[in-house]
Amino acid sequence: AKAQGRNNYRFFTERMTAEVRQRLLMENRLRGALARQELHLMLQPKFWVADRRLSGFEALLRWTDCDGVATSPAEFIPVAEESGLIIEIGSWVLRQACQLAAAWPAPASGPALTMAVNVSPRQLAQPGFAELVASILRDTGLAAAQLEIEVTESALLERTGNVKAALDGLKALGVRLAVDDFGTGYSSLAYLKDFAPDTVKIDRCFVTDLQNRHDNAAIVLAIITLAKSLKMEALAEGVETEEELAALAQLGCEAVQGYLTGRPLALDSAAGLVAATARP
Ligand code: C2E
Ligand code: CA
Ligand code: CA
Ligand code: CA
């Protein structure tokens, strides 16, 4: 039994070492990618349901190395967060996204387009985050109301003093706030009340097959009703079919994003879409 215990222990440490090695390898590759400027953004369009007009874009980070190998953000963002690299990467994303949005012509009618940027918990907790955003807005000339910061519910759980200060600071600037992946985290409705986002992004797991699934329809209706009564905009993510879109329209969802209405676009394609909606 003793020998076996020792074997298990060795197996465990070997596996741990492999995981740590993997992580360090990824961290080093990511550091190099940052230096070699292998990171870039793609923009996924968001649309108003009522008139199907473009409402703006979400900036999504992409990493393609010099050999053309792409790594998913779902894989490298956690490594960036753990290593602290997210601070540098995150401010690059913010600056780049604001620069792009500042160059957009105004739409022919309706409200200005918004640029949504994902911000990780670690960035929000970094002292001076709101000041960083303020200086990026100043440098790029983007109107604060055109920037929307997306935060997941898990980030709101860690409400340290810094996170609170960052959220208050962003509000004071007039930057929009969105709660991402709503309904999948561990937060309670009290957080929603406290955080008071401008937009609630309904997670795509509730959107899937909405027209056939009573449970999903009930949850989505509850979220939309709640958002409306709190004067928040409800946006459904991951809309993939016409049937889902029709069901969302029926339930009163204001905005949508997903493969049906538009996949993440390369920058030139996104600029083309903006130009097509601009005042002639
Ligand atoms: P997210 O914020 O929930 O972003 C939406 C993800 O869903 C994107 O994946 C997008 O490509 C994908 N998606 C969009 N429409 C559909 C659809 O109709 N069906 C399906 N199945 N998927 C759809 P992506 O680009 O791989 O990003 C994954 C996650 O990585 C993001 O989830 C976000 O949490 C994180 N991320 C991406 N860019 C950044 C960034 O700049 N900073 C931070 N902190 N996180 C980022
Ligand atoms: Ca997001
Ligand atoms: Ca999301
Ligand atoms: Ca997500």
Short mmCIF file of N, CA and C in Angstrom, two decimals, residues 40-214:
data_model
loop_
_atom_site.label_atom_id
_atom_site.label_comp_id
_atom_site.label_asym_id
_atom_site.label_seq_id
_atom_site.Cartn_x
_atom_site.Cartn_y
_atom_site.Cartn_z
N HIS A 40 -4.21 40.22 -33.02
CA HIS A 40 -5.04 41.17 -33.76
C HIS A 40 -6.49 41.02 -33.35
N LEU A 41 -7.31 41.97 -33.78
CA LEU A 41 -8.72 41.94 -33.42
C LEU A 41 -9.58 41.54 -34.61
N MET A 42 -10.69 40.89 -34.30
CA MET A 42 -11.76 40.73 -35.28
C MET A 42 -12.98 41.39 -34.66
N LEU A 43 -13.88 41.85 -35.50
CA LEU A 43 -15.06 42.56 -35.00
C LEU A 43 -16.34 41.83 -35.37
N GLN A 44 -17.11 41.44 -34.35
CA GLN A 44 -18.39 40.77 -34.64
C GLN A 44 -19.53 41.79 -34.56
N PRO A 45 -20.32 41.91 -35.64
CA PRO A 45 -21.39 42.91 -35.63
C PRO A 45 -22.53 42.56 -34.68
N LYS A 46 -23.16 43.61 -34.15
CA LYS A 46 -24.36 43.49 -33.29
C LYS A 46 -25.46 44.26 -34.01
N PHE A 47 -26.69 43.76 -33.95
CA PHE A 47 -27.80 44.39 -34.67
C PHE A 47 -29.00 44.66 -33.77
N TRP A 48 -29.74 45.73 -34.11
CA TRP A 48 -31.04 45.98 -33.46
C TRP A 48 -32.05 45.03 -34.06
N VAL A 49 -32.86 44.42 -33.23
CA VAL A 49 -33.86 43.47 -33.73
C VAL A 49 -34.97 44.19 -34.49
N ALA A 50 -35.44 45.34 -33.98
CA ALA A 50 -36.61 46.04 -34.53
C ALA A 50 -36.45 46.37 -36.01
N ASP A 51 -35.30 46.95 -36.38
CA ASP A 51 -35.14 47.36 -37.78
C ASP A 51 -33.95 46.69 -38.45
N ARG A 52 -33.34 45.75 -37.75
CA ARG A 52 -32.20 44.99 -38.27
C ARG A 52 -31.01 45.86 -38.65
N ARG A 53 -30.96 47.06 -38.05
CA ARG A 53 -29.83 47.94 -38.33
C ARG A 53 -28.63 47.55 -37.46
N LEU A 54 -27.45 47.87 -37.98
CA LEU A 54 -26.21 47.64 -37.24
C LEU A 54 -26.21 48.48 -35.96
N SER A 55 -25.87 47.87 -34.82
CA SER A 55 -25.80 48.66 -33.58
C SER A 55 -24.35 48.89 -33.15
N GLY A 56 -23.44 48.05 -33.65
CA GLY A 56 -22.03 48.21 -33.29
C GLY A 56 -21.31 46.89 -33.45
N PHE A 57 -20.20 46.74 -32.74
CA PHE A 57 -19.38 45.53 -32.85
C PHE A 57 -18.84 45.13 -31.49
N GLU A 58 -18.47 43.84 -31.36
CA GLU A 58 -17.69 43.39 -30.21
C GLU A 58 -16.29 43.06 -30.71
N ALA A 59 -15.28 43.58 -30.04
CA ALA A 59 -13.89 43.29 -30.40
C ALA A 59 -13.50 41.94 -29.81
N LEU A 60 -13.02 41.04 -30.66
CA LEU A 60 -12.60 39.71 -30.20
C LEU A 60 -11.13 39.50 -30.57
N LEU A 61 -10.36 39.10 -29.58
CA LEU A 61 -8.92 38.97 -29.75
C LEU A 61 -8.58 37.69 -30.51
N ARG A 62 -7.62 37.79 -31.42
CA ARG A 62 -7.13 36.64 -32.18
C ARG A 62 -5.63 36.57 -32.10
N TRP A 63 -5.12 35.33 -32.05
CA TRP A 63 -3.68 35.12 -32.04
C TRP A 63 -3.33 34.09 -33.11
N THR A 64 -2.63 34.55 -34.14
CA THR A 64 -2.14 33.66 -35.19
C THR A 64 -0.63 33.83 -35.22
N ASP A 65 0.10 32.75 -34.96
CA ASP A 65 1.57 32.88 -34.91
C ASP A 65 2.16 32.90 -36.32
N CYS A 66 3.50 33.04 -36.39
CA CYS A 66 4.15 33.24 -37.69
C CYS A 66 3.99 32.02 -38.61
N ASP A 67 3.69 30.83 -38.02
CA ASP A 67 3.47 29.64 -38.84
C ASP A 67 2.00 29.52 -39.27
N GLY A 68 1.22 30.52 -38.92
CA GLY A 68 -0.19 30.50 -39.30
C GLY A 68 -1.07 29.69 -38.37
N VAL A 69 -0.52 29.27 -37.22
CA VAL A 69 -1.30 28.49 -36.27
C VAL A 69 -2.10 29.43 -35.36
N ALA A 70 -3.42 29.24 -35.35
CA ALA A 70 -4.29 30.09 -34.53
C ALA A 70 -4.56 29.43 -33.18
N THR A 71 -4.50 30.22 -32.11
CA THR A 71 -4.85 29.73 -30.77
C THR A 71 -6.10 30.48 -30.33
N SER A 72 -7.06 29.76 -29.78
CA SER A 72 -8.33 30.36 -29.36
C SER A 72 -8.14 31.21 -28.11
N PRO A 73 -8.87 32.34 -28.02
CA PRO A 73 -8.80 33.15 -26.81
C PRO A 73 -9.26 32.38 -25.58
N ALA A 74 -10.16 31.42 -25.79
CA ALA A 74 -10.61 30.60 -24.66
C ALA A 74 -9.43 29.85 -24.04
N GLU A 75 -8.39 29.60 -24.85
CA GLU A 75 -7.20 28.90 -24.38
C GLU A 75 -6.16 29.85 -23.79
N PHE A 76 -5.93 30.99 -24.50
CA PHE A 76 -4.81 31.82 -24.05
C PHE A 76 -5.20 32.95 -23.08
N ILE A 77 -6.46 33.36 -23.06
CA ILE A 77 -6.85 34.41 -22.11
C ILE A 77 -6.63 33.95 -20.65
N PRO A 78 -7.03 32.72 -20.29
CA PRO A 78 -6.77 32.27 -18.91
C PRO A 78 -5.28 32.29 -18.55
N VAL A 79 -4.42 31.92 -19.49
CA VAL A 79 -2.97 31.95 -19.25
C VAL A 79 -2.51 33.40 -19.09
N ALA A 80 -3.04 34.27 -19.92
CA ALA A 80 -2.70 35.70 -19.84
C ALA A 80 -3.15 36.28 -18.50
N GLU A 81 -4.31 35.83 -18.04
CA GLU A 81 -4.82 36.32 -16.76
C GLU A 81 -3.94 35.87 -15.62
N GLU A 82 -3.61 34.58 -15.62
CA GLU A 82 -2.83 34.02 -14.53
C GLU A 82 -1.43 34.63 -14.45
N SER A 83 -0.84 34.89 -15.61
CA SER A 83 0.53 35.39 -15.65
C SER A 83 0.61 36.91 -15.49
N GLY A 84 -0.54 37.57 -15.58
CA GLY A 84 -0.53 39.03 -15.49
C GLY A 84 -0.32 39.71 -16.84
N LEU A 85 -0.02 38.91 -17.88
CA LEU A 85 0.16 39.47 -19.23
C LEU A 85 -1.11 40.15 -19.74
N ILE A 86 -2.24 39.80 -19.15
CA ILE A 86 -3.53 40.36 -19.58
C ILE A 86 -3.54 41.89 -19.42
N ILE A 87 -2.75 42.40 -18.50
CA ILE A 87 -2.73 43.86 -18.29
C ILE A 87 -2.23 44.55 -19.55
N GLU A 88 -1.11 44.04 -20.06
CA GLU A 88 -0.52 44.64 -21.26
C GLU A 88 -1.39 44.35 -22.50
N ILE A 89 -1.81 43.09 -22.62
CA ILE A 89 -2.65 42.70 -23.75
C ILE A 89 -3.96 43.48 -23.72
N GLY A 90 -4.55 43.56 -22.54
CA GLY A 90 -5.85 44.23 -22.39
C GLY A 90 -5.79 45.70 -22.75
N SER A 91 -4.72 46.37 -22.38
CA SER A 91 -4.68 47.80 -22.72
C SER A 91 -4.42 47.99 -24.22
N TRP A 92 -3.67 47.04 -24.83
CA TRP A 92 -3.50 47.08 -26.29
C TRP A 92 -4.86 46.93 -26.97
N VAL A 93 -5.67 45.95 -26.51
CA VAL A 93 -6.99 45.71 -27.09
C VAL A 93 -7.86 46.96 -26.97
N LEU A 94 -7.88 47.56 -25.80
CA LEU A 94 -8.70 48.75 -25.57
C LEU A 94 -8.31 49.89 -26.51
N ARG A 95 -7.02 50.13 -26.60
CA ARG A 95 -6.53 51.25 -27.41
C ARG A 95 -6.85 51.00 -28.90
N GLN A 96 -6.57 49.79 -29.34
CA GLN A 96 -6.82 49.43 -30.75
C GLN A 96 -8.32 49.54 -31.08
N ALA A 97 -9.16 49.02 -30.19
CA ALA A 97 -10.62 49.03 -30.41
C ALA A 97 -11.13 50.48 -30.46
N CYS A 98 -10.64 51.32 -29.55
CA CYS A 98 -11.09 52.72 -29.52
C CYS A 98 -10.62 53.47 -30.76
N GLN A 99 -9.41 53.16 -31.20
CA GLN A 99 -8.86 53.80 -32.40
C GLN A 99 -9.74 53.47 -33.62
N LEU A 100 -10.11 52.19 -33.74
CA LEU A 100 -10.95 51.75 -34.86
C LEU A 100 -12.31 52.44 -34.81
N ALA A 101 -12.93 52.45 -33.63
CA ALA A 101 -14.28 53.01 -33.51
C ALA A 101 -14.29 54.52 -33.75
N ALA A 102 -13.20 55.18 -33.36
CA ALA A 102 -13.12 56.63 -33.53
C ALA A 102 -13.13 57.01 -35.02
N ALA A 103 -12.72 56.08 -35.87
CA ALA A 103 -12.65 56.36 -37.32
C ALA A 103 -13.97 56.07 -38.04
N TRP A 104 -14.95 55.49 -37.33
CA TRP A 104 -16.22 55.16 -37.99
C TRP A 104 -17.01 56.41 -38.34
N PRO A 105 -17.56 56.48 -39.55
CA PRO A 105 -18.49 57.57 -39.85
C PRO A 105 -19.80 57.33 -39.09
N ALA A 106 -20.55 58.40 -38.83
CA ALA A 106 -21.83 58.26 -38.12
C ALA A 106 -22.83 57.53 -39.00
N PRO A 107 -23.71 56.71 -38.39
CA PRO A 107 -24.74 56.03 -39.20
C PRO A 107 -25.74 57.05 -39.76
N ALA A 108 -26.36 56.71 -40.90
CA ALA A 108 -27.30 57.60 -41.58
C ALA A 108 -28.44 58.01 -40.65
N SER A 109 -28.85 57.10 -39.77
CA SER A 109 -29.88 57.44 -38.78
C SER A 109 -29.66 56.57 -37.56
N GLY A 110 -30.33 56.93 -36.47
CA GLY A 110 -30.24 56.15 -35.25
C GLY A 110 -29.01 56.50 -34.43
N PRO A 111 -28.86 55.82 -33.29
CA PRO A 111 -27.77 56.14 -32.37
C PRO A 111 -26.39 55.78 -32.92
N ALA A 112 -25.37 56.38 -32.34
CA ALA A 112 -23.98 56.09 -32.74
C ALA A 112 -23.67 54.62 -32.50
N LEU A 113 -22.78 54.06 -33.32
CA LEU A 113 -22.37 52.66 -33.15
C LEU A 113 -21.53 52.52 -31.89
N THR A 114 -21.67 51.37 -31.23
CA THR A 114 -20.87 51.14 -30.03
C THR A 114 -19.81 50.06 -30.29
N MET A 115 -18.70 50.19 -29.61
CA MET A 115 -17.63 49.20 -29.66
C MET A 115 -17.58 48.53 -28.28
N ALA A 116 -17.83 47.22 -28.26
CA ALA A 116 -17.79 46.48 -27.00
C ALA A 116 -16.43 45.81 -26.85
N VAL A 117 -15.84 45.95 -25.67
CA VAL A 117 -14.52 45.39 -25.39
C VAL A 117 -14.61 44.52 -24.14
N ASN A 118 -14.08 43.30 -24.24
CA ASN A 118 -14.06 42.40 -23.08
C ASN A 118 -12.94 42.80 -22.13
N VAL A 119 -13.27 42.88 -20.85
CA VAL A 119 -12.27 43.24 -19.85
C VAL A 119 -12.28 42.15 -18.77
N SER A 120 -11.09 41.63 -18.49
CA SER A 120 -11.01 40.52 -17.53
C SER A 120 -10.98 41.06 -16.09
N PRO A 121 -11.34 40.19 -15.13
CA PRO A 121 -11.37 40.60 -13.72
C PRO A 121 -10.05 41.22 -13.27
N ARG A 122 -8.97 40.63 -13.72
CA ARG A 122 -7.65 41.10 -13.31
C ARG A 122 -7.40 42.55 -13.77
N GLN A 123 -7.89 42.89 -14.97
CA GLN A 123 -7.74 44.27 -15.47
C GLN A 123 -8.56 45.25 -14.63
N LEU A 124 -9.78 44.85 -14.31
CA LEU A 124 -10.67 45.72 -13.53
C LEU A 124 -10.10 45.99 -12.15
N ALA A 125 -9.40 44.99 -11.61
CA ALA A 125 -8.87 45.10 -10.26
C ALA A 125 -7.53 45.85 -10.23
N GLN A 126 -6.99 46.12 -11.41
CA GLN A 126 -5.72 46.85 -11.50
C GLN A 126 -5.97 48.31 -11.11
N PRO A 127 -5.17 48.86 -10.17
CA PRO A 127 -5.40 50.24 -9.78
C PRO A 127 -5.32 51.17 -10.99
N GLY A 128 -6.22 52.14 -11.05
CA GLY A 128 -6.17 53.14 -12.12
C GLY A 128 -6.77 52.68 -13.44
N PHE A 129 -7.61 51.66 -13.42
CA PHE A 129 -8.18 51.18 -14.69
C PHE A 129 -9.04 52.25 -15.38
N ALA A 130 -9.89 52.93 -14.61
CA ALA A 130 -10.76 53.96 -15.20
C ALA A 130 -9.92 55.10 -15.78
N GLU A 131 -8.82 55.41 -15.12
CA GLU A 131 -7.92 56.48 -15.59
C GLU A 131 -7.28 56.07 -16.92
N LEU A 132 -6.93 54.77 -17.02
CA LEU A 132 -6.38 54.27 -18.29
C LEU A 132 -7.39 54.44 -19.42
N VAL A 133 -8.63 54.05 -19.14
CA VAL A 133 -9.69 54.19 -20.16
C VAL A 133 -9.87 55.66 -20.52
N ALA A 134 -9.87 56.52 -19.53
CA ALA A 134 -10.02 57.97 -19.79
C ALA A 134 -8.91 58.47 -20.72
N SER A 135 -7.68 58.01 -20.48
CA SER A 135 -6.58 58.52 -21.31
C SER A 135 -6.65 57.94 -22.72
N ILE A 136 -7.13 56.71 -22.86
CA ILE A 136 -7.30 56.13 -24.20
C ILE A 136 -8.39 56.87 -24.97
N LEU A 137 -9.48 57.21 -24.29
CA LEU A 137 -10.56 57.97 -24.95
C LEU A 137 -10.03 59.34 -25.39
N ARG A 138 -9.25 59.96 -24.53
CA ARG A 138 -8.68 61.28 -24.85
C ARG A 138 -7.77 61.17 -26.07
N ASP A 139 -6.87 60.18 -26.05
CA ASP A 139 -5.89 60.01 -27.14
C ASP A 139 -6.56 59.69 -28.48
N THR A 140 -7.61 58.86 -28.43
CA THR A 140 -8.22 58.41 -29.69
C THR A 140 -9.35 59.33 -30.14
N GLY A 141 -9.91 60.11 -29.22
CA GLY A 141 -11.01 61.01 -29.55
C GLY A 141 -12.36 60.30 -29.63
N LEU A 142 -12.43 59.06 -29.14
CA LEU A 142 -13.72 58.34 -29.17
C LEU A 142 -14.64 58.87 -28.06
N ALA A 143 -15.93 59.05 -28.40
CA ALA A 143 -16.92 59.47 -27.39
C ALA A 143 -17.10 58.34 -26.39
N ALA A 144 -17.11 58.68 -25.10
CA ALA A 144 -17.22 57.67 -24.04
C ALA A 144 -18.45 56.78 -24.24
N ALA A 145 -19.56 57.37 -24.69
CA ALA A 145 -20.81 56.63 -24.84
C ALA A 145 -20.74 55.59 -25.96
N GLN A 146 -19.69 55.66 -26.79
CA GLN A 146 -19.53 54.67 -27.85
C GLN A 146 -18.73 53.45 -27.40
N LEU A 147 -18.15 53.54 -26.22
CA LEU A 147 -17.39 52.41 -25.69
C LEU A 147 -18.23 51.65 -24.69
N GLU A 148 -18.30 50.32 -24.86
CA GLU A 148 -19.00 49.48 -23.89
C GLU A 148 -18.01 48.46 -23.34
N ILE A 149 -17.89 48.44 -22.03
CA ILE A 149 -16.98 47.50 -21.38
C ILE A 149 -17.78 46.27 -20.95
N GLU A 150 -17.37 45.09 -21.44
CA GLU A 150 -18.06 43.85 -21.08
C GLU A 150 -17.34 43.15 -19.93
N VAL A 151 -18.10 42.86 -18.90
CA VAL A 151 -17.55 42.23 -17.72
C VAL A 151 -18.36 40.97 -17.42
N THR A 152 -17.70 39.88 -17.07
CA THR A 152 -18.46 38.68 -16.72
C THR A 152 -18.91 38.77 -15.26
N GLU A 153 -19.91 37.97 -14.95
CA GLU A 153 -20.43 38.00 -13.59
C GLU A 153 -19.36 37.63 -12.56
N SER A 154 -18.44 36.75 -12.93
CA SER A 154 -17.42 36.33 -11.96
C SER A 154 -16.56 37.51 -11.54
N ALA A 155 -16.34 38.46 -12.47
CA ALA A 155 -15.55 39.64 -12.13
C ALA A 155 -16.25 40.49 -11.09
N LEU A 156 -17.59 40.45 -11.13
CA LEU A 156 -18.36 41.29 -10.21
C LEU A 156 -18.39 40.68 -8.82
N LEU A 157 -18.12 39.37 -8.77
CA LEU A 157 -18.10 38.70 -7.46
C LEU A 157 -16.91 39.19 -6.64
N GLU A 158 -15.80 39.44 -7.35
CA GLU A 158 -14.61 39.90 -6.64
C GLU A 158 -14.66 41.41 -6.50
N ARG A 159 -15.59 41.88 -5.72
CA ARG A 159 -15.71 43.33 -5.62
C ARG A 159 -14.77 43.89 -4.57
N THR A 160 -13.51 43.92 -4.94
CA THR A 160 -12.53 44.57 -4.08
C THR A 160 -12.72 46.07 -4.25
N GLY A 161 -12.02 46.83 -3.45
CA GLY A 161 -12.10 48.29 -3.54
C GLY A 161 -11.75 48.79 -4.92
N ASN A 162 -10.74 48.17 -5.54
CA ASN A 162 -10.30 48.60 -6.86
C ASN A 162 -11.39 48.40 -7.92
N VAL A 163 -12.05 47.25 -7.87
CA VAL A 163 -13.09 46.95 -8.86
C VAL A 163 -14.23 47.96 -8.71
N LYS A 164 -14.59 48.23 -7.49
CA LYS A 164 -15.65 49.21 -7.22
C LYS A 164 -15.26 50.58 -7.77
N ALA A 165 -14.03 50.98 -7.51
CA ALA A 165 -13.54 52.28 -7.98
C ALA A 165 -13.52 52.32 -9.51
N ALA A 166 -13.12 51.22 -10.14
CA ALA A 166 -13.05 51.16 -11.60
C ALA A 166 -14.45 51.31 -12.20
N LEU A 167 -15.42 50.58 -11.64
CA LEU A 167 -16.78 50.64 -12.17
C LEU A 167 -17.38 52.03 -11.98
N ASP A 168 -17.17 52.62 -10.80
CA ASP A 168 -17.67 53.98 -10.55
C ASP A 168 -17.00 54.97 -11.49
N GLY A 169 -15.69 54.80 -11.69
CA GLY A 169 -14.94 55.70 -12.56
C GLY A 169 -15.41 55.63 -14.00
N LEU A 170 -15.68 54.40 -14.47
CA LEU A 170 -16.16 54.22 -15.85
C LEU A 170 -17.53 54.86 -16.03
N LYS A 171 -18.39 54.68 -15.04
CA LYS A 171 -19.73 55.29 -15.07
C LYS A 171 -19.62 56.80 -15.15
N ALA A 172 -18.72 57.35 -14.34
CA ALA A 172 -18.54 58.81 -14.30
C ALA A 172 -18.06 59.34 -15.65
N LEU A 173 -17.27 58.53 -16.35
CA LEU A 173 -16.78 58.94 -17.68
C LEU A 173 -17.90 58.92 -18.73
N GLY A 174 -18.94 58.11 -18.46
CA GLY A 174 -20.01 57.95 -19.43
C GLY A 174 -19.81 56.75 -20.33
N VAL A 175 -18.87 55.87 -19.95
CA VAL A 175 -18.64 54.63 -20.68
C VAL A 175 -19.79 53.67 -20.36
N ARG A 176 -20.23 52.90 -21.35
CA ARG A 176 -21.30 51.94 -21.10
C ARG A 176 -20.74 50.67 -20.46
N LEU A 177 -21.56 50.02 -19.66
CA LEU A 177 -21.15 48.76 -19.03
C LEU A 177 -22.11 47.65 -19.46
N ALA A 178 -21.55 46.48 -19.73
CA ALA A 178 -22.38 45.32 -20.08
C ALA A 178 -22.01 44.16 -19.20
N VAL A 179 -22.99 43.39 -18.77
CA VAL A 179 -22.70 42.14 -18.06
C VAL A 179 -22.76 41.02 -19.10
N ASP A 180 -21.62 40.32 -19.23
CA ASP A 180 -21.43 39.29 -20.26
C ASP A 180 -21.88 37.93 -19.73
N ASP A 181 -22.27 37.04 -20.65
CA ASP A 181 -22.63 35.67 -20.28
C ASP A 181 -23.66 35.63 -19.16
N PHE A 182 -24.63 36.54 -19.20
CA PHE A 182 -25.55 36.65 -18.08
C PHE A 182 -26.33 35.35 -17.86
N GLY A 183 -26.41 34.96 -16.59
CA GLY A 183 -27.17 33.78 -16.23
C GLY A 183 -26.32 32.55 -16.01
N THR A 184 -25.03 32.62 -16.36
CA THR A 184 -24.19 31.44 -16.23
C THR A 184 -23.23 31.52 -15.04
N GLY A 185 -23.10 32.67 -14.43
CA GLY A 185 -22.13 32.82 -13.35
C GLY A 185 -22.71 32.42 -12.01
N TYR A 186 -22.10 32.90 -10.96
CA TYR A 186 -22.56 32.55 -9.63
C TYR A 186 -23.21 33.74 -8.93
N SER A 187 -23.43 34.81 -9.69
CA SER A 187 -23.88 36.02 -9.01
C SER A 187 -25.38 35.98 -8.78
N SER A 188 -25.83 36.82 -7.91
CA SER A 188 -27.25 36.91 -7.62
C SER A 188 -27.80 38.16 -8.27
N LEU A 189 -29.10 38.32 -8.21
CA LEU A 189 -29.72 39.50 -8.79
C LEU A 189 -29.28 40.76 -8.08
N ALA A 190 -28.82 40.62 -6.85
CA ALA A 190 -28.34 41.79 -6.11
C ALA A 190 -27.15 42.43 -6.82
N TYR A 191 -26.33 41.61 -7.46
CA TYR A 191 -25.17 42.15 -8.17
C TYR A 191 -25.62 42.97 -9.37
N LEU A 192 -26.67 42.50 -10.03
CA LEU A 192 -27.20 43.21 -11.18
C LEU A 192 -27.67 44.60 -10.76
N LYS A 193 -28.34 44.64 -9.62
CA LYS A 193 -28.87 45.90 -9.10
C LYS A 193 -27.71 46.84 -8.75
N ASP A 194 -26.71 46.29 -8.14
CA ASP A 194 -25.56 47.03 -7.67
C ASP A 194 -24.70 47.57 -8.83
N PHE A 195 -24.46 46.70 -9.79
CA PHE A 195 -23.60 46.99 -10.93
C PHE A 195 -24.32 47.91 -11.92
N ALA A 196 -25.65 47.74 -12.02
CA ALA A 196 -26.49 48.55 -12.91
C ALA A 196 -25.88 48.73 -14.30
N PRO A 197 -25.71 47.62 -15.03
CA PRO A 197 -25.13 47.73 -16.38
C PRO A 197 -26.12 48.40 -17.35
N ASP A 198 -25.61 48.89 -18.47
CA ASP A 198 -26.46 49.44 -19.52
C ASP A 198 -27.02 48.31 -20.37
N THR A 199 -26.24 47.23 -20.48
CA THR A 199 -26.62 46.10 -21.33
C THR A 199 -26.47 44.77 -20.59
N VAL A 200 -27.44 43.89 -20.80
CA VAL A 200 -27.36 42.53 -20.28
C VAL A 200 -27.20 41.61 -21.48
N LYS A 201 -26.07 40.90 -21.56
CA LYS A 201 -25.85 39.98 -22.67
C LYS A 201 -26.28 38.58 -22.25
N ILE A 202 -27.35 38.11 -22.87
CA ILE A 202 -27.92 36.80 -22.52
C ILE A 202 -27.03 35.72 -23.11
N ASP A 203 -26.51 34.85 -22.27
CA ASP A 203 -25.57 33.82 -22.72
C ASP A 203 -26.19 32.91 -23.78
N ARG A 204 -25.34 32.48 -24.71
CA ARG A 204 -25.86 31.72 -25.84
C ARG A 204 -26.43 30.36 -25.45
N CYS A 205 -26.09 29.84 -24.29
CA CYS A 205 -26.65 28.54 -23.88
C CYS A 205 -28.17 28.63 -23.71
N PHE A 206 -28.69 29.83 -23.42
CA PHE A 206 -30.15 30.00 -23.27
C PHE A 206 -30.83 30.28 -24.61
N VAL A 207 -30.02 30.65 -25.60
CA VAL A 207 -30.56 31.04 -26.90
C VAL A 207 -30.74 29.83 -27.81
N THR A 208 -29.92 28.81 -27.58
CA THR A 208 -29.93 27.61 -28.41
C THR A 208 -31.31 26.97 -28.49
N ASP A 209 -31.83 26.86 -29.71
CA ASP A 209 -33.09 26.15 -29.95
C ASP A 209 -34.26 26.71 -29.14
N LEU A 210 -34.19 28.01 -28.95
CA LEU A 210 -35.18 28.74 -28.16
C LEU A 210 -36.62 28.45 -28.56
N GLN A 211 -36.85 28.33 -29.87
CA GLN A 211 -38.22 28.16 -30.39
C GLN A 211 -38.83 26.82 -29.99
N ASN A 212 -37.98 25.83 -29.66
CA ASN A 212 -38.50 24.50 -29.29
C ASN A 212 -38.36 24.21 -27.81
N ARG A 213 -37.55 25.00 -27.14
CA ARG A 213 -37.26 24.65 -25.74
C ARG A 213 -37.96 25.59 -24.77
N HIS A 214 -38.92 25.03 -24.07
CA HIS A 214 -39.70 25.81 -23.12
C HIS A 214 -38.85 26.40 -22.01
#
